[in-house]
Every structure is written in structure tokens, then in C-alpha cells.
Amino acid sequence: MKKRIRMTRTVLIAMTIGLFLTTVNVQAAGKIDPCTLLTKAEIQTALGQNVGDGKPNTRANIAGGGPCEYTVGSYGVFSVLSKETGPGETADKIMSEMKKMKIAVTEAPGIGDRSFFSSPGYGMVQLNSFKGTKYLIITMLVPGATEAAQKTAARDLMNKVLKKI
């Protein structure tokens, strides 16, 4: 039980880190509801586990872009966030900040204009992607899934999201 609570806290911390690393810059035109980017069925197929309905996280810093969150299995988490990039907000800058916080990052070529994976720990995987003026983040912690399997699912799902942007 303590392990589940710790993993849930880690997911929330990682999502918060992603939000704080972004510049608070909302442009009403072009704002996207992240709960419309993927269907529950698309996520369930990619992850191979039951997925709950997506719900906007109303506690998140909405100015930075509120994520849509899904429950995976009994205690896993999946979220997708979409926001406008701020002035000077680039993949290089965000990767540099994550490295300073000792979060592992690796390039993810062939996705959007520029993408990279980050691994905040406890088996969690994040895929950060830039397309035009949009910055998107998929965060997941899938019970029983390897990091490689989560990265494959994140890549497939991000490609679906980017087609809708």
C-alpha cells in the first residue's frame, strides 16, 4: 500500500515538474482540451490494460496547461498535456533543466518537430514533444510494464496526438 502511495506521489510530482518547467503563457486562441486528444480506447489498446475515463486535473496550474488524467489498471496513471510554448521555451532548455535536477533524458527522434523522453524514476516515463507552437507531454506509470514497452506506447500515442494538432 505504501509503495502505491509513493508511486502515485511520484507521478504527481513529475507532472508538477513538467508544469513548472514550462513558462506560464496561455494564448486563448489555439488552446486545446487535452481530454479530446486521445480516446480511452486508444490508450487502452496501446497500454494493454484497462483505462478509466479521462478527467481534467483541476488542481494543476491551468495557466501552464492542465493535463487530462486517466487511471491505468488498479493504480497506474496516464496523462496528456498540451500547451502553447512560451518565449525561449525549447526542448534544449527543458532538457537542460531536467538534467540539472538529475532526471534522465534521451532524444526521441522522428516525433513532432523535436521530442525527448524523461525518466523521473519509479518506472515512470514521460514523452515531451514540440510541434509548431505546441508543447505536449505524455506521462505514464503502467503497472507491470517495462520502460521499453511504455516508451513504445508513448511514441504511438504521441504520434496520434500530433496528427490532431
GROMACS .gro file of C-alpha atoms in nm:
model
  165
    1MET     CA    1   0.000   0.000   0.000
    2LYS     CA    2   0.283   0.241   0.088
    3LYS     CA    3   0.451   0.159  -0.244
    4ARG     CA    4   0.133   0.254  -0.434
    5ILE     CA    5   0.104   0.582  -0.246
    6ARG     CA    6   0.473   0.655  -0.310
    7MET     CA    7   0.434   0.581  -0.683
    8THR     CA    8   0.121   0.799  -0.705
    9ARG     CA    9   0.304   1.083  -0.531
   10THR     CA   10   0.596   1.041  -0.770
   11VAL     CA   11   0.364   1.064  -1.070
   12LEU     CA   12   0.208   1.380  -0.934
   13ILE     CA   13   0.550   1.531  -0.859
   14ALA     CA   14   0.675   1.453  -1.210
   15MET     CA   15   0.368   1.607  -1.365
   16THR     CA   16   0.415   1.914  -1.146
   17ILE     CA   17   0.781   1.936  -1.251
   18GLY     CA   18   0.671   1.932  -1.613
   19LEU     CA   19   0.429   2.215  -1.545
   20PHE     CA   20   0.683   2.424  -1.352
   21LEU     CA   21   0.948   2.379  -1.620
   22THR     CA   22   0.718   2.544  -1.867
   23THR     CA   23   0.668   2.917  -1.896
   24VAL     CA   24   0.329   3.039  -1.784
   25ASN     CA   25   0.196   3.161  -2.117
   26VAL     CA   26  -0.158   3.090  -2.228
   27GLN     CA   27  -0.294   3.206  -2.556
   28ALA     CA   28  -0.672   3.157  -2.573
   29ALA     CA   29  -0.659   3.103  -2.947
   30GLY     CA   30  -0.520   2.760  -3.012
   31LYS     CA   31  -0.579   2.627  -2.660
   32ILE     CA   32  -0.661   2.257  -2.681
   33ASP     CA   33  -0.866   2.044  -2.442
   34PRO     CA   34  -0.622   1.760  -2.366
   35CYS     CA   35  -0.911   1.521  -2.294
   36THR     CA   36  -1.003   1.535  -2.664
   37LEU     CA   37  -0.658   1.434  -2.790
   38LEU     CA   38  -0.687   1.059  -2.724
   39THR     CA   39  -0.974   0.825  -2.663
   40LYS     CA   40  -0.991   0.586  -2.372
   41ALA     CA   41  -0.993   0.300  -2.626
   42GLU     CA   42  -0.675   0.426  -2.797
   43ILE     CA   43  -0.492   0.444  -2.464
   44GLN     CA   44  -0.624   0.104  -2.352
   45THR     CA   45  -0.513  -0.059  -2.678
   46ALA     CA   46  -0.164   0.094  -2.658
   47LEU     CA   47  -0.112   0.004  -2.291
   48GLY     CA   48  -0.282  -0.335  -2.292
   49GLN     CA   49  -0.459  -0.264  -1.964
   50ASN     CA   50  -0.794  -0.128  -1.851
   51VAL     CA   51  -0.808   0.250  -1.852
   52GLY     CA   52  -1.056   0.473  -1.667
   53ASP     CA   53  -1.226   0.776  -1.815
   54GLY     CA   54  -1.012   1.084  -1.872
   55LYS     CA   55  -1.062   1.373  -1.631
   56PRO     CA   56  -0.909   1.720  -1.641
   57ASN     CA   57  -0.679   1.785  -1.346
   58THR     CA   58  -0.838   2.095  -1.198
   59ARG     CA   59  -0.568   2.122  -0.928
   60ALA     CA   60  -0.292   2.172  -1.184
   61ASN     CA   61  -0.160   2.512  -1.282
   62ILE     CA   62  -0.411   2.568  -1.561
   63ALA     CA   63  -0.211   2.868  -1.686
   64GLY     CA   64   0.067   2.622  -1.769
   65GLY     CA   65  -0.177   2.383  -1.934
   66GLY     CA   66  -0.396   2.143  -1.741
   67PRO     CA   67  -0.341   1.772  -1.810
   68CYS     CA   68  -0.610   1.514  -1.873
   69GLU     CA   69  -0.554   1.218  -1.641
   70TYR     CA   70  -0.656   0.853  -1.671
   71THR     CA   71  -0.626   0.566  -1.424
   72VAL     CA   72  -0.448   0.258  -1.563
   73GLY     CA   73  -0.527  -0.075  -1.402
   74SER     CA   74  -0.560  -0.055  -1.024
   75TYR     CA   75  -0.309   0.219  -0.952
   76GLY     CA   76  -0.131   0.326  -1.268
   77VAL     CA   77  -0.154   0.669  -1.423
   78PHE     CA   78  -0.157   0.814  -1.773
   79SER     CA   79  -0.184   1.183  -1.859
   80VAL     CA   80  -0.160   1.406  -2.162
   81LEU     CA   81  -0.091   1.779  -2.151
   82SER     CA   82  -0.096   2.038  -2.430
   83LYS     CA   83   0.012   2.399  -2.402
   84GLU     CA   84   0.150   2.686  -2.606
   85THR     CA   85   0.526   2.729  -2.583
   86GLY     CA   86   0.648   3.040  -2.410
   87PRO     CA   87   0.920   3.276  -2.532
   88GLY     CA   88   1.252   3.090  -2.537
   89GLU     CA   89   1.088   2.764  -2.430
   90THR     CA   90   1.274   2.495  -2.624
   91ALA     CA   91   1.347   2.126  -2.595
   92ASP     CA   92   1.714   2.206  -2.524
   93LYS     CA   93   1.624   2.440  -2.237
   94ILE     CA   94   1.380   2.194  -2.077
   95MET     CA   95   1.622   1.903  -2.119
   96SER     CA   96   1.897   2.108  -1.956
   97GLU     CA   97   1.674   2.192  -1.658
   98MET     CA   98   1.577   1.826  -1.616
   99LYS     CA   99   1.942   1.719  -1.626
  100LYS     CA  100   2.019   1.974  -1.351
  101MET     CA  101   1.751   1.800  -1.142
  102LYS     CA  102   1.918   1.464  -1.213
  103ILE     CA  103   1.630   1.341  -1.431
  104ALA     CA  104   1.745   1.114  -1.713
  105VAL     CA  105   1.660   1.239  -2.064
  106THR     CA  106   1.708   1.082  -2.406
  107GLU     CA  107   1.629   1.207  -2.755
  108ALA     CA  108   1.321   1.064  -2.929
  109PRO     CA  109   1.382   1.133  -3.299
  110GLY     CA  110   1.107   1.121  -3.558
  111ILE     CA  111   0.828   1.251  -3.334
  112GLY     CA  112   0.696   1.600  -3.399
  113ASP     CA  113   0.945   1.882  -3.455
  114ARG     CA  114   1.156   1.768  -3.159
  115SER     CA  115   1.092   1.516  -2.882
  116PHE     CA  116   1.265   1.356  -2.588
  117PHE     CA  117   1.191   1.104  -2.315
  118SER     CA  118   1.246   1.177  -1.949
  119SER     CA  119   1.256   0.919  -1.673
  120PRO     CA  120   1.177   1.080  -1.336
  121GLY     CA  121   1.201   0.747  -1.151
  122TYR     CA  122   0.988   0.468  -1.002
  123GLY     CA  123   0.925   0.331  -1.351
  124MET     CA  124   0.758   0.646  -1.479
  125VAL     CA  125   0.808   0.757  -1.840
  126GLN     CA  126   0.742   1.099  -1.995
  127LEU     CA  127   0.747   1.186  -2.364
  128ASN     CA  128   0.792   1.558  -2.430
  129SER     CA  129   0.716   1.676  -2.783
  130PHE     CA  130   0.719   2.007  -2.966
  131LYS     CA  131   0.518   2.077  -3.279
  132GLY     CA  132   0.498   2.432  -3.407
  133THR     CA  133   0.397   2.646  -3.110
  134LYS     CA  134   0.265   2.347  -2.909
  135TYR     CA  135   0.441   2.167  -2.626
  136LEU     CA  136   0.289   1.828  -2.537
  137ILE     CA  137   0.372   1.585  -2.258
  138ILE     CA  138   0.255   1.227  -2.213
  139THR     CA  139   0.327   1.092  -1.865
  140MET     CA  140   0.269   0.732  -1.767
  141LEU     CA  141   0.329   0.481  -1.495
  142VAL     CA  142   0.187   0.148  -1.610
  143PRO     CA  143   0.189  -0.134  -1.355
  144GLY     CA  144   0.389  -0.433  -1.479
  145ALA     CA  145   0.508  -0.261  -1.799
  146THR     CA  146   0.876  -0.229  -1.880
  147GLU     CA  147   1.029   0.107  -1.964
  148ALA     CA  148   1.073  -0.004  -2.325
  149ALA     CA  149   0.705  -0.102  -2.353
  150GLN     CA  150   0.596   0.229  -2.202
  151LYS     CA  151   0.819   0.422  -2.443
  152THR     CA  152   0.673   0.234  -2.740
  153ALA     CA  153   0.318   0.308  -2.622
  154ALA     CA  154   0.404   0.674  -2.556
  155ARG     CA  155   0.557   0.707  -2.904
  156ASP     CA  156   0.249   0.552  -3.070
  157LEU     CA  157   0.006   0.765  -2.869
  158MET     CA  158   0.203   1.088  -2.921
  159ASN     CA  159   0.200   1.030  -3.296
  160LYS     CA  160  -0.182   1.003  -3.276
  161VAL     CA  161  -0.197   1.327  -3.076
  162LEU     CA  162   0.031   1.512  -3.319
  163LYS     CA  163  -0.195   1.421  -3.612
  164LYS     CA  164  -0.478   1.608  -3.435
  165ILE     CA  165  -0.275   1.922  -3.369
   0.00000   0.00000   0.00000
